Coordinates of C-alpha atoms and ligand atoms in Angstrom, one line a residue:
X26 CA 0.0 0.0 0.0
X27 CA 0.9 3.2 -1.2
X28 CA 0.8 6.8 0.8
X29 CA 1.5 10.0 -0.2
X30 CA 2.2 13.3 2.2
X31 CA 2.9 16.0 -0.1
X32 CA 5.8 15.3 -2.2
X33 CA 7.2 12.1 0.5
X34 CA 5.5 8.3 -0.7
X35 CA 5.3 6.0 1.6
X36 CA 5.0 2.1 1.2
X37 CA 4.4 0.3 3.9
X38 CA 6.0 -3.8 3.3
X39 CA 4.9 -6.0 6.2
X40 CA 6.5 -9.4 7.1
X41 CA 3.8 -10.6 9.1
X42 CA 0.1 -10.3 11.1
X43 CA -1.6 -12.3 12.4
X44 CA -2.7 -12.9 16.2
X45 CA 0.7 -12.9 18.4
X46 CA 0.3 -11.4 22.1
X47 CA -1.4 -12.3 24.9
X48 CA -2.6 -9.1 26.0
X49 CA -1.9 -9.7 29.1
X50 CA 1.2 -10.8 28.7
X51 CA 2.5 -7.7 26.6
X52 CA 0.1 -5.5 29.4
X53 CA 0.6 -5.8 33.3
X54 CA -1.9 -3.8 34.1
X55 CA -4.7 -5.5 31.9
X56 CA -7.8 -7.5 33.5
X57 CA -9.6 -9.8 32.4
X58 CA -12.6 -7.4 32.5
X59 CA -10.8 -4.6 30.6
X60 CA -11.2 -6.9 27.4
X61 CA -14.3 -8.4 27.5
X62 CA -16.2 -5.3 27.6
X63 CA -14.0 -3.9 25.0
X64 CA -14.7 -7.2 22.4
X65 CA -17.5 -6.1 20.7
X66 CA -14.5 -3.7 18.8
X67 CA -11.3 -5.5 19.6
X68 CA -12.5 -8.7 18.2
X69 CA -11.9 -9.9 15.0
X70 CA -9.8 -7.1 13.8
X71 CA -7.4 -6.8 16.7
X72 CA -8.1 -9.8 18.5
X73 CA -8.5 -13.2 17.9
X74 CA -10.9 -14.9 20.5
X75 CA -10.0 -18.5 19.8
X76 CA -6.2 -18.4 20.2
X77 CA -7.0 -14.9 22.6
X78 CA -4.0 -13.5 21.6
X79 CA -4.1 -9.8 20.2
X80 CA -2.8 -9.2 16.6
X81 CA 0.1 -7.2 16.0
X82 CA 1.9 -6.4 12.3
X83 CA 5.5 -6.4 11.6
X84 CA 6.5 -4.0 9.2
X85 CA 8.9 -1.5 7.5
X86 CA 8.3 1.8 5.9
X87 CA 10.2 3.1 3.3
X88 CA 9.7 6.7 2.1
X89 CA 10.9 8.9 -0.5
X90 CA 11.9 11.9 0.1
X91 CA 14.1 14.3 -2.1
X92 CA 15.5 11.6 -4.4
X93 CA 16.2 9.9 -1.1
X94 CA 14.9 6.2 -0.4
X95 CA 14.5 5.6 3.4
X96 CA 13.6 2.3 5.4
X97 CA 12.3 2.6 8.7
X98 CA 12.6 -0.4 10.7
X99 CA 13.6 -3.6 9.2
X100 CA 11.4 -5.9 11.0
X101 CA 12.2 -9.8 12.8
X102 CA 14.8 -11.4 9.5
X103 CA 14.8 -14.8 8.5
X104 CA 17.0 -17.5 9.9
X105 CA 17.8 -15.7 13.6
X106 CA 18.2 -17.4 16.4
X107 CA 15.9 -16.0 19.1
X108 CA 14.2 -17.5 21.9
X109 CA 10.1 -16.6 21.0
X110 CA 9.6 -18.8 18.8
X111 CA 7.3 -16.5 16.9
X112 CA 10.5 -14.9 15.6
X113 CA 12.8 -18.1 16.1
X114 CA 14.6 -19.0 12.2
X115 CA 11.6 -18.1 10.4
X116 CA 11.8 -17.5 6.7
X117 CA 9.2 -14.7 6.1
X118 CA 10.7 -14.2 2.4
X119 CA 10.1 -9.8 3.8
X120 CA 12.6 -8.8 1.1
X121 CA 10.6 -10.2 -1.9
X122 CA 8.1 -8.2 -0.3
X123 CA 10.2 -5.5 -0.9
X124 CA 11.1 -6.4 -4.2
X125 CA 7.5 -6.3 -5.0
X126 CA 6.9 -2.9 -3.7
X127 CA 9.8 -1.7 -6.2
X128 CA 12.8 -1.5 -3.9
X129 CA 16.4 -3.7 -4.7
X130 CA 18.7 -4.2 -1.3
X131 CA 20.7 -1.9 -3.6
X132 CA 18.0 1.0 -3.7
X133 CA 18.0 1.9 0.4
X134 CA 19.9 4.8 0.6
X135 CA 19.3 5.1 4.6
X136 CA 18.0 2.4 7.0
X137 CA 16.8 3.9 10.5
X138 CA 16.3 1.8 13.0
X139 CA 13.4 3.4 15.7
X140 CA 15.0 1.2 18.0
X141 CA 17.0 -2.0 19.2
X142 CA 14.0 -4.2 19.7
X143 CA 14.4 -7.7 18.1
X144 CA 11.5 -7.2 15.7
X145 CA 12.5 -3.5 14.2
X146 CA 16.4 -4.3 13.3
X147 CA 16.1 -8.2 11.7
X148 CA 16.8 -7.2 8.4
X149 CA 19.7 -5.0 8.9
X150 CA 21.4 -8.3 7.9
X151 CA 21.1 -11.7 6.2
X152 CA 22.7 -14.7 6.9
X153 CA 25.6 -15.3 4.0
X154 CA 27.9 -17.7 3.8
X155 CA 27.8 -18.3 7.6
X156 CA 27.9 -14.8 8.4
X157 CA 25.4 -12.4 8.3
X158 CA 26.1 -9.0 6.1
X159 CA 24.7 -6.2 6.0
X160 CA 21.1 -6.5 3.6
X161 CA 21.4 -2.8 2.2
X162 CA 25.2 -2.6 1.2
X163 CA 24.6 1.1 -0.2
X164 CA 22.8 3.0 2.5
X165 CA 23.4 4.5 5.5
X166 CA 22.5 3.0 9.0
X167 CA 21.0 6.0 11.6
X168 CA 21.0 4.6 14.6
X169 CA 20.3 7.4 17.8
X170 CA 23.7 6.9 19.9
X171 CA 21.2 7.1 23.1
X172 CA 19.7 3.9 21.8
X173 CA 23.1 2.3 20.9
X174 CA 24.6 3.3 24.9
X175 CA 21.5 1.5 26.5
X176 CA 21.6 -1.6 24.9
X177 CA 25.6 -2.2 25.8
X178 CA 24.8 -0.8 29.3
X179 CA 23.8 -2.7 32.8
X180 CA 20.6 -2.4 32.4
X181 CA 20.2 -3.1 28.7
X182 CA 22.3 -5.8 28.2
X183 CA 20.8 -8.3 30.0
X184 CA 17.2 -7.2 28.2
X185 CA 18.8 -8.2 25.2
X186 CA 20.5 -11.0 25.6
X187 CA 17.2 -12.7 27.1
X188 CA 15.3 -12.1 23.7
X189 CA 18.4 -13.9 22.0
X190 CA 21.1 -11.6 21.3
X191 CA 19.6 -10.0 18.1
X192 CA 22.3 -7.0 18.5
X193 CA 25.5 -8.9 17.9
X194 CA 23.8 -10.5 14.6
X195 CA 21.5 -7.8 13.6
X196 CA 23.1 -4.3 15.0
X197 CA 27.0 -5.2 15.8
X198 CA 27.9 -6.7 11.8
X199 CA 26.6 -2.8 10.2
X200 CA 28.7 -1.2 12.3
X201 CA 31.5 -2.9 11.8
X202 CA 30.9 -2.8 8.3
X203 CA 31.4 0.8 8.6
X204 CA 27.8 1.5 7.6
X205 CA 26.7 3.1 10.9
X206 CA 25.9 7.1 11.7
X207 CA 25.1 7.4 15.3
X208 CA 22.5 10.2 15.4
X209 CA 21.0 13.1 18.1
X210 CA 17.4 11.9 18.5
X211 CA 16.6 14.9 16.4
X212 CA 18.4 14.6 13.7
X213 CA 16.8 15.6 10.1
X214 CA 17.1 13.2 7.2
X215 CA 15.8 15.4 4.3
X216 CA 14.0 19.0 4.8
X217 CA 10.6 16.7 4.7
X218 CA 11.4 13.9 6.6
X219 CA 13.4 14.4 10.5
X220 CA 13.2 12.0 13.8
X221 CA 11.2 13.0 16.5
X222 CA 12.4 12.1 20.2
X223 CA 10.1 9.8 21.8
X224 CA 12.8 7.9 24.4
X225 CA 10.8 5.4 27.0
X226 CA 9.9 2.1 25.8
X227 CA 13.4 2.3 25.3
X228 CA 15.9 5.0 25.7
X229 CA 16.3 6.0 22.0
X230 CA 13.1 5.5 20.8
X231 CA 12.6 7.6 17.6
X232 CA 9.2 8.7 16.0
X233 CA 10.0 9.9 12.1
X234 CA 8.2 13.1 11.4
X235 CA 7.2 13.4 7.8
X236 CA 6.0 17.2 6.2
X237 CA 5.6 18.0 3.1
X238 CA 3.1 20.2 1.0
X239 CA 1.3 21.2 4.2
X240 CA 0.5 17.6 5.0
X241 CA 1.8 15.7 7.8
X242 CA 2.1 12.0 9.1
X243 CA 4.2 10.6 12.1
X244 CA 5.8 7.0 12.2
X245 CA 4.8 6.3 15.9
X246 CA 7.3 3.2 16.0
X247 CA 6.3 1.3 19.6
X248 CA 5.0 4.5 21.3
X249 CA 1.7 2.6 20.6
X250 CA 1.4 -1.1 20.1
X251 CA -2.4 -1.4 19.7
X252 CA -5.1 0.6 19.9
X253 CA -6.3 -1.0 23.4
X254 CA -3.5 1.9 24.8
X255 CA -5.5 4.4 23.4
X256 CA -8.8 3.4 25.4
X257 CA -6.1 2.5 28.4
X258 CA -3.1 5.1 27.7
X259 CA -1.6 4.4 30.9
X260 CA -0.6 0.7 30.0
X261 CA 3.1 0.7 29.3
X262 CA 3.8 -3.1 28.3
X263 CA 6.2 -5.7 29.8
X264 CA 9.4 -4.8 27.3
X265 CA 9.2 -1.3 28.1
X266 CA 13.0 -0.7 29.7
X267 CA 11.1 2.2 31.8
X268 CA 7.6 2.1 32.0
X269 CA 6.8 5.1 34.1
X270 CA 8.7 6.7 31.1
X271 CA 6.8 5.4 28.2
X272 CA 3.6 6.0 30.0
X273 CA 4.4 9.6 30.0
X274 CA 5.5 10.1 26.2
X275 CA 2.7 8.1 25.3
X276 CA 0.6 10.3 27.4
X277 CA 2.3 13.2 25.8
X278 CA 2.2 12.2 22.5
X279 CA -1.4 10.9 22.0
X280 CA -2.4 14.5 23.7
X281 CA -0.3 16.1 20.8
X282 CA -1.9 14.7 18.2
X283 CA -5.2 14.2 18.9
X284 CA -7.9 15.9 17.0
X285 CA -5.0 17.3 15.1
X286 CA -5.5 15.6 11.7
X287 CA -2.3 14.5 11.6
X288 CA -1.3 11.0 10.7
X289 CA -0.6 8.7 12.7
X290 CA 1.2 5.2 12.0
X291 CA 2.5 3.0 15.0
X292 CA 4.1 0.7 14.0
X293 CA 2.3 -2.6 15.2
X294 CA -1.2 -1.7 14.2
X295 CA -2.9 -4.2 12.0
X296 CA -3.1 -2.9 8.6
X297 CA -3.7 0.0 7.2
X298 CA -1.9 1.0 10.2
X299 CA -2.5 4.5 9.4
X300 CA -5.4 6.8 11.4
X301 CA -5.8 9.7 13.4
X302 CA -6.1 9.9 17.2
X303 CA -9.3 11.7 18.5
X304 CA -10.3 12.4 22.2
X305 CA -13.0 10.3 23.6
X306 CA -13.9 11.2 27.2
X307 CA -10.7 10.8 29.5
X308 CA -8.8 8.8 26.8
X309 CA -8.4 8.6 23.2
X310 CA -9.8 6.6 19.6
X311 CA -8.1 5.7 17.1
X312 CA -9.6 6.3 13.8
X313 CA -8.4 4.7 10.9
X314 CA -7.6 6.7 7.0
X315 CA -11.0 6.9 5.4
X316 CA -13.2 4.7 7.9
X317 CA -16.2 5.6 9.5
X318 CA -15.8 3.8 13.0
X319 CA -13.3 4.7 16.0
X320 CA -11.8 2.4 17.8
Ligands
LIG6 ZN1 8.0 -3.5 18.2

């Protein structure tokens, strides 16, 4: 599927959705209550009430902006060796995907990575030979050096090394491949297209701000992983590294843009993925591009 704000287009390539979470596993605070008498909307779209497990897309965005070709987030990878076996040596086949949507490996100019969470850097490499290499040989790798700091830290190392250590095989073989520009959380990539800081789920967390032609749309990344935290915007979920922290950007952020017309376009949504955020009593909807129900 094909967007277009102002001059930027914007394809969205997904590698997989289908029902993936239990809810109350990715949400402490959930009750058993909280989704039943939210079904009547949750279920089928967002939920699946045979497995019960919520359903979540994996995806990348690539824009273009200025003669620039940018991917945002490069999803879970095929044949890497994590420990959910959702994302366990799966062949998804995500860059034929690509392929289809008319980009070569050869064609990504810049590769940002919102943040280190196994399922946004997969496809930073393949496995070749033994040895995995970068997958876009010609572009530039942004990664925010507050992101990059956390993850070798106390704290984060131990995170990461519990999902399967997707950094040495996904993150570590870019930069030594010399590919890497660690980046201030604010850091422009064309005049159209900059990053947005939005540090709490993890410490680095980048939102990509896209304007152009007096249009605007925001790649919300993990700020939001379904639209059960805009009826319950205080649940941070269980891989947030500070959840006191995320709860307040996402706080922040849906108040930003609610009723604002802007788009929005978290990353996990179920597809199209791309709505607006209205106000709905003491919380929020989300509305999706040319629908006529909230949810
Ligand atoms: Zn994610």
């Amino acid at each position: 599927m094909r967007l277009a704000i102002g001059g930027v287009s914007l394809d969205r390539v997904v590698e997989s959705e289908m029902p993936t979470l239990d809810p109350f596993e990715i949400y402490p605070d959930a009750r058993a209550a909280d989704i039943e008498s939210n079904l009547s909307w949750l279920a089928p779209r967002f939920y699946d009430p045979r497995s019960r497990l919520l359903i979540l897309a994996f995806q990348g965005f690539v824009l273009r902006t200025r003669g620039k070709t940018v991917l945002v987030d490069t999803c879970v990878g095929d044949c890497k060796p994590r420990r959910r076996a959702l994302f366990n040596d799966q062949r998804w086949g995500w860059l034929d995907r690509l392929d289809a949507a008319g980009f070569a490996p050869e064609d990504i100019d810049v590769v940002v990575c919102t943040h280190f969470h196994v399922d946004h850097v997969g496809w930073n490499t393949r496995l070749v030979d033994g040895r995995w290499v970068p997958t876009f040989p010609k572009a530039r790798y942004l990664f925010a050096q507050a992101e990059w700091d956390y993850w070798w830290s106390e704290q984060g190392r131990p995170a990461r090394e519990r999902a399967g250590d997707y950094v040495l095989d996904s993150v570590l073989p870019v930069v030594e491949a010399g590919l890497v520009d660690f980046i201030e959380m604010d850091r422009a990539i064309t005049d159209e297209v900059r990053c947005l800081p939005a540090a709490g789920h993890t410490p680095g967390l980048l939102c990509i701000d896209i304007r152009s032609g007096g249009e605007r749309a925001i790649l919300a990344s993990d700020v939001l992983h379904t639209p059960l935290q805009c009826r319950f915007p205080h649940w941070s979920t269980r891989s947030c590294a500070d959840p006191d922290h995320s709860r307040r950007t996402r706080l922040a952020f849906l108040e930003a843009w609610a009723d604002s017309g802007v788009l929005v376009l978290p990353a996990h949504f179920p597809s199209p993925s791309a709505g607006t955020i209205e106000r709905d009593r003491d919380a929020y909807r989300f509305r999706y591009a040319g629908e006529a129900d909230a949810f």
